[in-house]
CSV table of C-alpha atoms and ligand atoms in Angstrom, one decimal:
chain,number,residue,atom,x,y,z
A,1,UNK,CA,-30.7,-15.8,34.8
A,2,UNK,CA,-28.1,-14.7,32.7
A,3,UNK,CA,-26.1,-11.2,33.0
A,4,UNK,CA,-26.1,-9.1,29.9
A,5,UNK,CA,-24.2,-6.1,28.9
A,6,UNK,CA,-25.9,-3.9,26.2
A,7,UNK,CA,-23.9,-1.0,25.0
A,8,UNK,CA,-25.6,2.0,23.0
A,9,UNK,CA,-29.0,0.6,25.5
A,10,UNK,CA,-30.6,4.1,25.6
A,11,UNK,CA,-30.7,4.2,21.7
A,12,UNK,CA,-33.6,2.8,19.6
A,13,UNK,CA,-32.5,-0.5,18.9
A,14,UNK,CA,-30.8,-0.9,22.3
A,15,UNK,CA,-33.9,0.2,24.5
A,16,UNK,CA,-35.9,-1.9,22.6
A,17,UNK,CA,-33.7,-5.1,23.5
A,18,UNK,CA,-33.2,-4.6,26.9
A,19,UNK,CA,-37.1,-4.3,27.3
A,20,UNK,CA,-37.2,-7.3,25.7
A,21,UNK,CA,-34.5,-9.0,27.6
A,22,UNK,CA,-36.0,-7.9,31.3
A,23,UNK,CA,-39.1,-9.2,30.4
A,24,UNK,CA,-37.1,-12.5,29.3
A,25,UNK,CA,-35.7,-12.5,33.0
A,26,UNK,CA,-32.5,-11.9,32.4
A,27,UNK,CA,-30.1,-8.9,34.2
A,28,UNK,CA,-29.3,-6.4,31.8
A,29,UNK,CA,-26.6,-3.5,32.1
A,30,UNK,CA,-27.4,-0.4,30.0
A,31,UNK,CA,-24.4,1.5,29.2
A,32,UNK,CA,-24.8,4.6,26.9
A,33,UNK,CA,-23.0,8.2,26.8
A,34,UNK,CA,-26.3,9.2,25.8
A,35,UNK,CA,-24.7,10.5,22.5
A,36,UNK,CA,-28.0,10.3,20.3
A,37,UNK,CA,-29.6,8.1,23.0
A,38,UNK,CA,-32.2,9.5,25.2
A,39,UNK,CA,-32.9,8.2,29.2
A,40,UNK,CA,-37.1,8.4,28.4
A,41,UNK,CA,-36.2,5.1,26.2
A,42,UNK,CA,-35.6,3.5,29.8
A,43,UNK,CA,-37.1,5.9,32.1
A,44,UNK,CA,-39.6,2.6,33.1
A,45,UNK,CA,-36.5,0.2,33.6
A,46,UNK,CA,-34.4,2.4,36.4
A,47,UNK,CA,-36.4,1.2,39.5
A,48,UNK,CA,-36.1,-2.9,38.2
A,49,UNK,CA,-34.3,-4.9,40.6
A,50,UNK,CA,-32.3,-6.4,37.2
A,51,UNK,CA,-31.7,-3.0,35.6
A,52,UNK,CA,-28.7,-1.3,35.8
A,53,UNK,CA,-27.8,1.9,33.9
A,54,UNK,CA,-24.4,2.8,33.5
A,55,UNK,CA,-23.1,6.6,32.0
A,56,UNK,CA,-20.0,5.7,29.8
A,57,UNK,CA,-18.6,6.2,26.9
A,58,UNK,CA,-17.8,2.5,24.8
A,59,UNK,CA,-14.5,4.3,23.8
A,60,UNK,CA,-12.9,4.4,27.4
A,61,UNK,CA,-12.0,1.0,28.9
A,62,UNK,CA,-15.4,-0.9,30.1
A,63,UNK,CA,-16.1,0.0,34.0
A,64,UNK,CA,-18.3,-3.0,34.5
A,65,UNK,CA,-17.1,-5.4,37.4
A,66,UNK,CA,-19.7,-7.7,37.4
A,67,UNK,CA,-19.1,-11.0,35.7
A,68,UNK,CA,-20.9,-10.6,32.0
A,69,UNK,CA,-22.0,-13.7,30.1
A,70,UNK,CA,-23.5,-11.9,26.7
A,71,UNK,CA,-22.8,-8.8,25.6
A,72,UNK,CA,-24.6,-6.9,22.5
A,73,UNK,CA,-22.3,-3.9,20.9
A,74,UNK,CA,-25.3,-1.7,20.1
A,75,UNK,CA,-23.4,1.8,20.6
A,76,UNK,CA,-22.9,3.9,17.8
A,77,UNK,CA,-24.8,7.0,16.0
A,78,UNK,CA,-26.8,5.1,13.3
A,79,UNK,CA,-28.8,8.1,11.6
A,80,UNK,CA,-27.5,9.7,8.1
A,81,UNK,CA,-27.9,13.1,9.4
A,82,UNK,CA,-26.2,12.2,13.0
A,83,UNK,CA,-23.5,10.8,11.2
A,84,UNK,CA,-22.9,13.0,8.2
A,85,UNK,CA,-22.6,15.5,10.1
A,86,UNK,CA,-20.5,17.1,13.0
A,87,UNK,CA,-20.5,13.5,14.6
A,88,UNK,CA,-18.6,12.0,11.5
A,89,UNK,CA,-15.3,11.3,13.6
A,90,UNK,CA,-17.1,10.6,16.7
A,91,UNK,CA,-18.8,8.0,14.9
A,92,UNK,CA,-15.5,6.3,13.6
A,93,UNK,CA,-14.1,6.4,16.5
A,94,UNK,CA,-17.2,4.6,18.6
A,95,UNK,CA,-17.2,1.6,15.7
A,96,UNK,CA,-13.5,1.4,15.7
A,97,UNK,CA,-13.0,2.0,19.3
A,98,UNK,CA,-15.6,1.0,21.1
A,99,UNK,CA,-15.1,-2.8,19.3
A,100,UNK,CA,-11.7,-2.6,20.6
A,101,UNK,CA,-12.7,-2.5,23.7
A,102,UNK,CA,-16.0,-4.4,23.9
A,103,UNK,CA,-13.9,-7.3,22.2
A,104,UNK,CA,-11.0,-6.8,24.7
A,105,UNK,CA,-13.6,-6.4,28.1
A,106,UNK,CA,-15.7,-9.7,26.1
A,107,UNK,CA,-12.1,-11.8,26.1
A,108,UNK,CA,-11.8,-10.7,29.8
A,109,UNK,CA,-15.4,-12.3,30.8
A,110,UNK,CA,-15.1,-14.9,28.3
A,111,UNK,CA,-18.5,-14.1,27.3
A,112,UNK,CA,-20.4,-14.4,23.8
A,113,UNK,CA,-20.3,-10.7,22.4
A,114,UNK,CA,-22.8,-9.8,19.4
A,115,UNK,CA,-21.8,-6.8,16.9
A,116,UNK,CA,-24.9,-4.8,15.7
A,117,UNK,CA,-23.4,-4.6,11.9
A,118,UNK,CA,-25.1,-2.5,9.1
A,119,UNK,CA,-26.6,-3.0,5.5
A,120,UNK,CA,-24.7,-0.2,5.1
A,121,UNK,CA,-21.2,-2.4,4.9
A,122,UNK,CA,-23.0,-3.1,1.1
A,123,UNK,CA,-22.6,0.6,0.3
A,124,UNK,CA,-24.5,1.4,-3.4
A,125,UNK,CA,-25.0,-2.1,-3.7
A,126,UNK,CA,-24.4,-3.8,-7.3
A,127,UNK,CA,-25.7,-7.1,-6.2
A,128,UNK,CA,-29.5,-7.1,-5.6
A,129,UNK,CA,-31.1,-8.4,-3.0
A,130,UNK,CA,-28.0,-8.3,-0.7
A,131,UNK,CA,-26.5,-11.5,0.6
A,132,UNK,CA,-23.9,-11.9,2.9
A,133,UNK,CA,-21.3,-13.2,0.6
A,134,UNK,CA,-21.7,-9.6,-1.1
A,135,UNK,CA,-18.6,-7.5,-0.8
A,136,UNK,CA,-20.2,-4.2,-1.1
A,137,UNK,CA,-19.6,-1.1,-3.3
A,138,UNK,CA,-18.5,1.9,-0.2
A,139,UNK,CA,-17.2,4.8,-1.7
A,140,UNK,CA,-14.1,5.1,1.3
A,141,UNK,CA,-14.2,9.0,1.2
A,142,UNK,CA,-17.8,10.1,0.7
A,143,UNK,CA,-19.8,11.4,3.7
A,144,UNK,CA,-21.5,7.7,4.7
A,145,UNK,CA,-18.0,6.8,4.9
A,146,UNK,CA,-17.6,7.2,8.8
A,147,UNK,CA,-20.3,4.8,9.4
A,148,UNK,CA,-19.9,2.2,6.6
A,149,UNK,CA,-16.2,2.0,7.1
A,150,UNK,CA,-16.2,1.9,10.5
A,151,UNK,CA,-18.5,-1.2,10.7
A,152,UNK,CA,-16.5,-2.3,7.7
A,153,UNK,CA,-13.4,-2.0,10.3
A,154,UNK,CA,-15.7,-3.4,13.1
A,155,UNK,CA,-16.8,-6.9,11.5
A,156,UNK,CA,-12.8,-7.1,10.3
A,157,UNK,CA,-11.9,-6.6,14.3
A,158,UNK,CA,-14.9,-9.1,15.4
A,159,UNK,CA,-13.4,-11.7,13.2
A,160,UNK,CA,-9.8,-11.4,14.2
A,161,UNK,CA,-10.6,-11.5,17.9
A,162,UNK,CA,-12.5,-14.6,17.2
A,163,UNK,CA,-9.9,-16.4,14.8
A,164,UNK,CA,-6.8,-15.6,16.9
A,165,UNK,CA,-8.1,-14.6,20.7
A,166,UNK,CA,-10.5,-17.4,20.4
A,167,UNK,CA,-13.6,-14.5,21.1
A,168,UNK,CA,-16.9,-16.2,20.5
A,169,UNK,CA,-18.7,-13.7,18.5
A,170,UNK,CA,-22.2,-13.6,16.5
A,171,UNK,CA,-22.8,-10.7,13.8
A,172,UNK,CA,-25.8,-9.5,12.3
A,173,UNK,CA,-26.0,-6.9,9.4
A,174,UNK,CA,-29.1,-4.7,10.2
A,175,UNK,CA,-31.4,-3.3,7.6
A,176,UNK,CA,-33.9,-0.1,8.0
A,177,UNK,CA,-36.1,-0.8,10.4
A,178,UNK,CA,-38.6,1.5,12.3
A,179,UNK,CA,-41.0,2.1,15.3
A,180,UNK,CA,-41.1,2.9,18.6
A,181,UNK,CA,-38.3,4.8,20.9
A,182,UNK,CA,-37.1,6.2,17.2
A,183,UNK,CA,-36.0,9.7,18.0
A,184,UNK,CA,-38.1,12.3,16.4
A,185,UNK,CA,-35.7,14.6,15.2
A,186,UNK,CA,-33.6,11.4,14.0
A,187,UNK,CA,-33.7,12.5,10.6
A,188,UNK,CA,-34.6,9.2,9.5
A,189,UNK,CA,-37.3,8.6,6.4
A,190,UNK,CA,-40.0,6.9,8.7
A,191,UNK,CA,-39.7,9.1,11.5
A,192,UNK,CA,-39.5,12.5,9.2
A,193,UNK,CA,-42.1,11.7,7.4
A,194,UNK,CA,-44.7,10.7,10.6
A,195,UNK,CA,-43.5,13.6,12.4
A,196,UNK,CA,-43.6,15.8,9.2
A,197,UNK,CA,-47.4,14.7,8.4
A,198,UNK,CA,-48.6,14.6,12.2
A,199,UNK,CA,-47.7,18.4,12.2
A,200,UNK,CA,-48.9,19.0,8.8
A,201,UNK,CA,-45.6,20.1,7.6
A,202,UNK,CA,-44.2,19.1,4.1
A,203,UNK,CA,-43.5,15.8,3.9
A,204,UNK,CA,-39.7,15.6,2.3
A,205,UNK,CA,-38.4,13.4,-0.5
A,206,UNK,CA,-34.5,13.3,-1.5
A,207,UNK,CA,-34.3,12.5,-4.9
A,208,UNK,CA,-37.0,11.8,-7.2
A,209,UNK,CA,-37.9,8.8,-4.6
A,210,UNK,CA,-37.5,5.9,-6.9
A,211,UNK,CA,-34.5,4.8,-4.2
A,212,UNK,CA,-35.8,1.9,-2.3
A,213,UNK,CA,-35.7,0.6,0.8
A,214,UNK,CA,-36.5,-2.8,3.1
A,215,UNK,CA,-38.3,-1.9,6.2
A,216,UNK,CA,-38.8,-4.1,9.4
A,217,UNK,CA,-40.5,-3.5,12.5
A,218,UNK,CA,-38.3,-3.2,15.4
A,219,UNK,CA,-40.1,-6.5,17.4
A,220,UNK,CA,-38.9,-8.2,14.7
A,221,UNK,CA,-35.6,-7.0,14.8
A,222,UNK,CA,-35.3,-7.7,18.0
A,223,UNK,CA,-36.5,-11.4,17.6
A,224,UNK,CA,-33.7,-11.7,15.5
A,225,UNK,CA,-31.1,-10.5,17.4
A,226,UNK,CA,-32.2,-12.9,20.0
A,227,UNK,CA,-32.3,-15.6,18.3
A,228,UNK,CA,-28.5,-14.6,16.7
A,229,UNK,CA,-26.9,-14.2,20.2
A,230,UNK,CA,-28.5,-17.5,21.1
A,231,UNK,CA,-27.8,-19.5,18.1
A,232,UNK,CA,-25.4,-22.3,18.0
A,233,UNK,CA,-21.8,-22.7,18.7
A,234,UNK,CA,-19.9,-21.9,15.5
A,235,UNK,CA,-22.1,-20.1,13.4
A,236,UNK,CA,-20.8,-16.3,13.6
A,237,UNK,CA,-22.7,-14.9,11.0
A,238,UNK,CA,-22.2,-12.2,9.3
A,239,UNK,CA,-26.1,-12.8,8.8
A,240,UNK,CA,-28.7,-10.1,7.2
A,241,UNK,CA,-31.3,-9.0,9.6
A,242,UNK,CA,-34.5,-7.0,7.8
A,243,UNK,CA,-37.8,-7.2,6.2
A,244,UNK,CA,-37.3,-8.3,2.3
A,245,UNK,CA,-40.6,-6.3,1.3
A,246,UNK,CA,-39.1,-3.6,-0.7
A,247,UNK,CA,-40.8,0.0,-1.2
A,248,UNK,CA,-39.6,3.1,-3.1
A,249,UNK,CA,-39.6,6.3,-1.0
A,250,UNK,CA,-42.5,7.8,-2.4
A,251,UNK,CA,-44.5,4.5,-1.7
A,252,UNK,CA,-43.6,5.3,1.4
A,253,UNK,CA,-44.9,9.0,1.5
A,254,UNK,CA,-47.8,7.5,0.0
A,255,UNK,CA,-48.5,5.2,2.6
A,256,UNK,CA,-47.5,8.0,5.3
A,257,UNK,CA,-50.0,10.6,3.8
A,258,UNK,CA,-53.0,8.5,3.0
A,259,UNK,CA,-52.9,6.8,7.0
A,260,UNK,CA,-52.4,10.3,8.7
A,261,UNK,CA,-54.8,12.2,5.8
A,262,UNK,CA,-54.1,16.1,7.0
A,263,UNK,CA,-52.5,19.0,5.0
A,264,UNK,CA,-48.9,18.3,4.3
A,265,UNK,CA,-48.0,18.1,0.7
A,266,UNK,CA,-44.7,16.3,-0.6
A,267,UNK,CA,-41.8,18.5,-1.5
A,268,UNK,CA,-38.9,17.3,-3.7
A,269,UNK,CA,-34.9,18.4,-1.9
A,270,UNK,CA,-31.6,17.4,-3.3
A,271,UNK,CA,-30.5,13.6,-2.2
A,272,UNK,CA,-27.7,13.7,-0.3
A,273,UNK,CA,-24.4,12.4,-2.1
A,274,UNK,CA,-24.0,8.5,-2.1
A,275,UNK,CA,-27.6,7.8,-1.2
A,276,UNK,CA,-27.9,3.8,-1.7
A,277,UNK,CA,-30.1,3.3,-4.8
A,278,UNK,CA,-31.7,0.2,-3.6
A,279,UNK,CA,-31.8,-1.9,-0.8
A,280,UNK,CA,-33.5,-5.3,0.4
A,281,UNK,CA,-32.0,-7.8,2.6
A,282,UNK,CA,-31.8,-11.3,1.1
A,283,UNK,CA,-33.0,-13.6,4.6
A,284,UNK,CA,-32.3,-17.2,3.2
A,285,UNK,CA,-29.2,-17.5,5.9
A,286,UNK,CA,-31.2,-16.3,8.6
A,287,UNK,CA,-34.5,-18.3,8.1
A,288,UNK,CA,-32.2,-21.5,7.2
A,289,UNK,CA,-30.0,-20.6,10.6
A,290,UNK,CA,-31.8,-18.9,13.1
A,291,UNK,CA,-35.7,-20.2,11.9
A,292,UNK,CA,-36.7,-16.4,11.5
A,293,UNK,CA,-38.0,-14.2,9.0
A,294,UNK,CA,-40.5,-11.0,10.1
A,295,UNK,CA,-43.9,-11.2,10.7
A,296,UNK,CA,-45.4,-7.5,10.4
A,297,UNK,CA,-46.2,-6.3,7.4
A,298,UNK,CA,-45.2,-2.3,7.2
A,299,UNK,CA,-49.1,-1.0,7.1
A,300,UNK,CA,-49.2,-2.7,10.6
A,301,UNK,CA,-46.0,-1.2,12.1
A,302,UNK,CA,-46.3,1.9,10.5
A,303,UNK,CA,-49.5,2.2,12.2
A,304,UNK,CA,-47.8,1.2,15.8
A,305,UNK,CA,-45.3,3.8,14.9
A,306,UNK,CA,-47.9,6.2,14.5
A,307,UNK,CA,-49.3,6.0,17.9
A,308,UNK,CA,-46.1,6.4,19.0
A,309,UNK,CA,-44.9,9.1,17.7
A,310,UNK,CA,-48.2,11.0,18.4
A,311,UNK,CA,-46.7,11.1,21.9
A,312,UNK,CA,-43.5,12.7,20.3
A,313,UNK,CA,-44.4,15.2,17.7
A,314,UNK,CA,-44.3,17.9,20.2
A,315,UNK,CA,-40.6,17.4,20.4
A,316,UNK,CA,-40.6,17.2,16.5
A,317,UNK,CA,-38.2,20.4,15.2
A,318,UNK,CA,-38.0,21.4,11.4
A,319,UNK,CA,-35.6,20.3,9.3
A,320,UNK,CA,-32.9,22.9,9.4
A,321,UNK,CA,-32.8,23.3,13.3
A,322,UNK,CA,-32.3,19.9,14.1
B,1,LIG,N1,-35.1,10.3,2.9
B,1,LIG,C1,-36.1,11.1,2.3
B,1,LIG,N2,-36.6,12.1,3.1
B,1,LIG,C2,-36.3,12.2,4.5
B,1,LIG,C3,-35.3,11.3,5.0
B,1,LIG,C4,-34.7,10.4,4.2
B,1,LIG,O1,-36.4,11.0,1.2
B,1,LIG,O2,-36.8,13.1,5.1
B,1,LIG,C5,-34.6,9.2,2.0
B,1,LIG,C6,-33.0,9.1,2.1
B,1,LIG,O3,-32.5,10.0,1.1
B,1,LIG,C7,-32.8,7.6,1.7
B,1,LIG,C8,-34.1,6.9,2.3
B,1,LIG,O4,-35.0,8.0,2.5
B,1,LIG,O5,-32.9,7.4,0.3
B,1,LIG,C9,-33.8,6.3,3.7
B,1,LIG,O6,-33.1,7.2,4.5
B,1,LIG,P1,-32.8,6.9,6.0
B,1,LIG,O7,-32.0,8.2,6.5
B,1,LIG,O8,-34.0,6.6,6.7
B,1,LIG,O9,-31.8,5.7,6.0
B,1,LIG,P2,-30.7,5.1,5.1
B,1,LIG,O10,-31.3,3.9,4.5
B,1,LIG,O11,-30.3,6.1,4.0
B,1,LIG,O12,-29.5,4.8,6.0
């Protein structure tokens, strides 16, 4: 049994892999400030004997005593609207930060540390589909620029704590993915759009929703993540992580709307400056390294993400009061 730190564990993503890794056997430490994650995404997990849940913030020095042997950097706000928003500095400061000192507390344990990266390091990509050896198009003062430039900053500080602190590290660059423990009022395409048709509100497109995007379903994700923390000595990645199928946004609504049927029509709002045009993850590194690719196709997990958030749309708030 291995011990295994998971920062940002009360999130989506995070919740998601330390299910996965306490049914795997393992003894998993959830730290989280709780920032945009929420405790119901591990309510089930507090009474396990190898589940621990720890209240801190990644940007103070890590309080964890017990000897770590893998640690996954999950913590960080990773919606647009989270981000954009009144959390802009907040989020720089948890990429920049919080790798300091995951990477410092990693080098302390000597243990293999994963960083969550983002798609997002590709900014308005010119290069289509993304591969890793991509160096992105970020606009460095726009409004994404918090997030994109702090996991910019992030993978720069991974790979300097590896080449000259000797850190063993492993990092994955995530693409949209989607389904259950999503936050309702995320603010996210797939979870507006489920929430927005399951209370027969309008369902909202930025843009004239020819943007595309990749989507993969989090078990997938997960998988993959797995399989990168556990992958051999000396491959670091950076390697993309995310579903290659690639739909516009109104596709998307389409899907959305014919699945849940009801009353909500599509409305049309401005798109927010710096909104990637296109997006699809190209997986050759990952199915050549790791022997993964995703196995659900969206219809599937958007109809697992359905279910779910049936038994969140209560929470759901409109748009502006979010
Ligand atoms: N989007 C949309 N309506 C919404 C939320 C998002 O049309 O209610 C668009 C957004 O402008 C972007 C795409 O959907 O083009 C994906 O947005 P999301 O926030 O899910 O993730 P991103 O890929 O932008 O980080």
């Amino acid at each position: 049994m291995k011990t295994i730190l998971v920062t940002g564990g009360t999130g989506f993503l995070g919740s998601n892999l330390c299910h996965r890794l306490i049914k795997d056997g393992e003894r998993v430490i959830c730290l989280d400030n709780n920032y945009t994650g929420r405790m119901e995404n591990i309510q089930d997990l507090l009474d396990h004997p190898n589940f621990k849940f720890v209240k801190h913030d990644v940007c103070q020095p890590i309080p964890v005593k017990e000897k770590v042997d893998q640690i996954y950097n999950l913590a960080c706000p990773a919606s647009p609207p989270a981000y954009q928003g009144k959390h802009s500095i907040e989020t720089t400061r948890t990429c920049v930060l919080g790798a300091l000192n995951i990477l410092d507390f990693a080098k302390k344990n000597n243990a293999r540390i994963l960083q969550t990266s983002t798609s997002e390091i590709y900014g308005e990509p010119l290069v289509h589909p993304q591969v890793e050896t991509y160096r992105g198009n970020v606009n460095p003062i726009g409004i994404r620029s918090c997030y994109d430039e702090g996991k910019r900053c992030a993978e720069s500080l991974f790979f300097d704590y590896h080449r000259h602190e000797g850190v063993d590290i492993k990092v994955i660059r995530i693409f949209n993915t989607y389904g259950p423990n999503m936050d309702p009022n995320d603010g996210r395409v797939v979870s507006n759009f489920i929430c927005q048709a399951l209370s027969g509100q309008d369902i909202t497109i930025y843009g004239d929703g020819h943007q595309t995007r990749s989507f993969c379903y989090v078990d997938d994700l997960i998988e993959a993540i797995v399989r990168m923390m556990n992958s051999h000595e000396g491959f670091t990645g950076p390697v993309n992580t995310g579903n290659p199928g690639e739909f516009t946004i109104k596709e998307l609504a389409e899907m959305v709307v014919k699945k849940i049927g009801g009353t909500s029509k599509v409305v049309y709002k401005d798109l927010p400056s710096d909104d990637p045009t296109q997006r699809r993850p190209d997986i050759t590194l990952a199915k050549r390294e790791l022997g993964w690719e995703p196995k659900v196709p969206l219809s599937d997990g958007l109809d697992k993400t359905i279910e779910y958030f049936k038994t969140q749309v209560h929470l759901f708030k409109k748009g502006e009061d979010k």
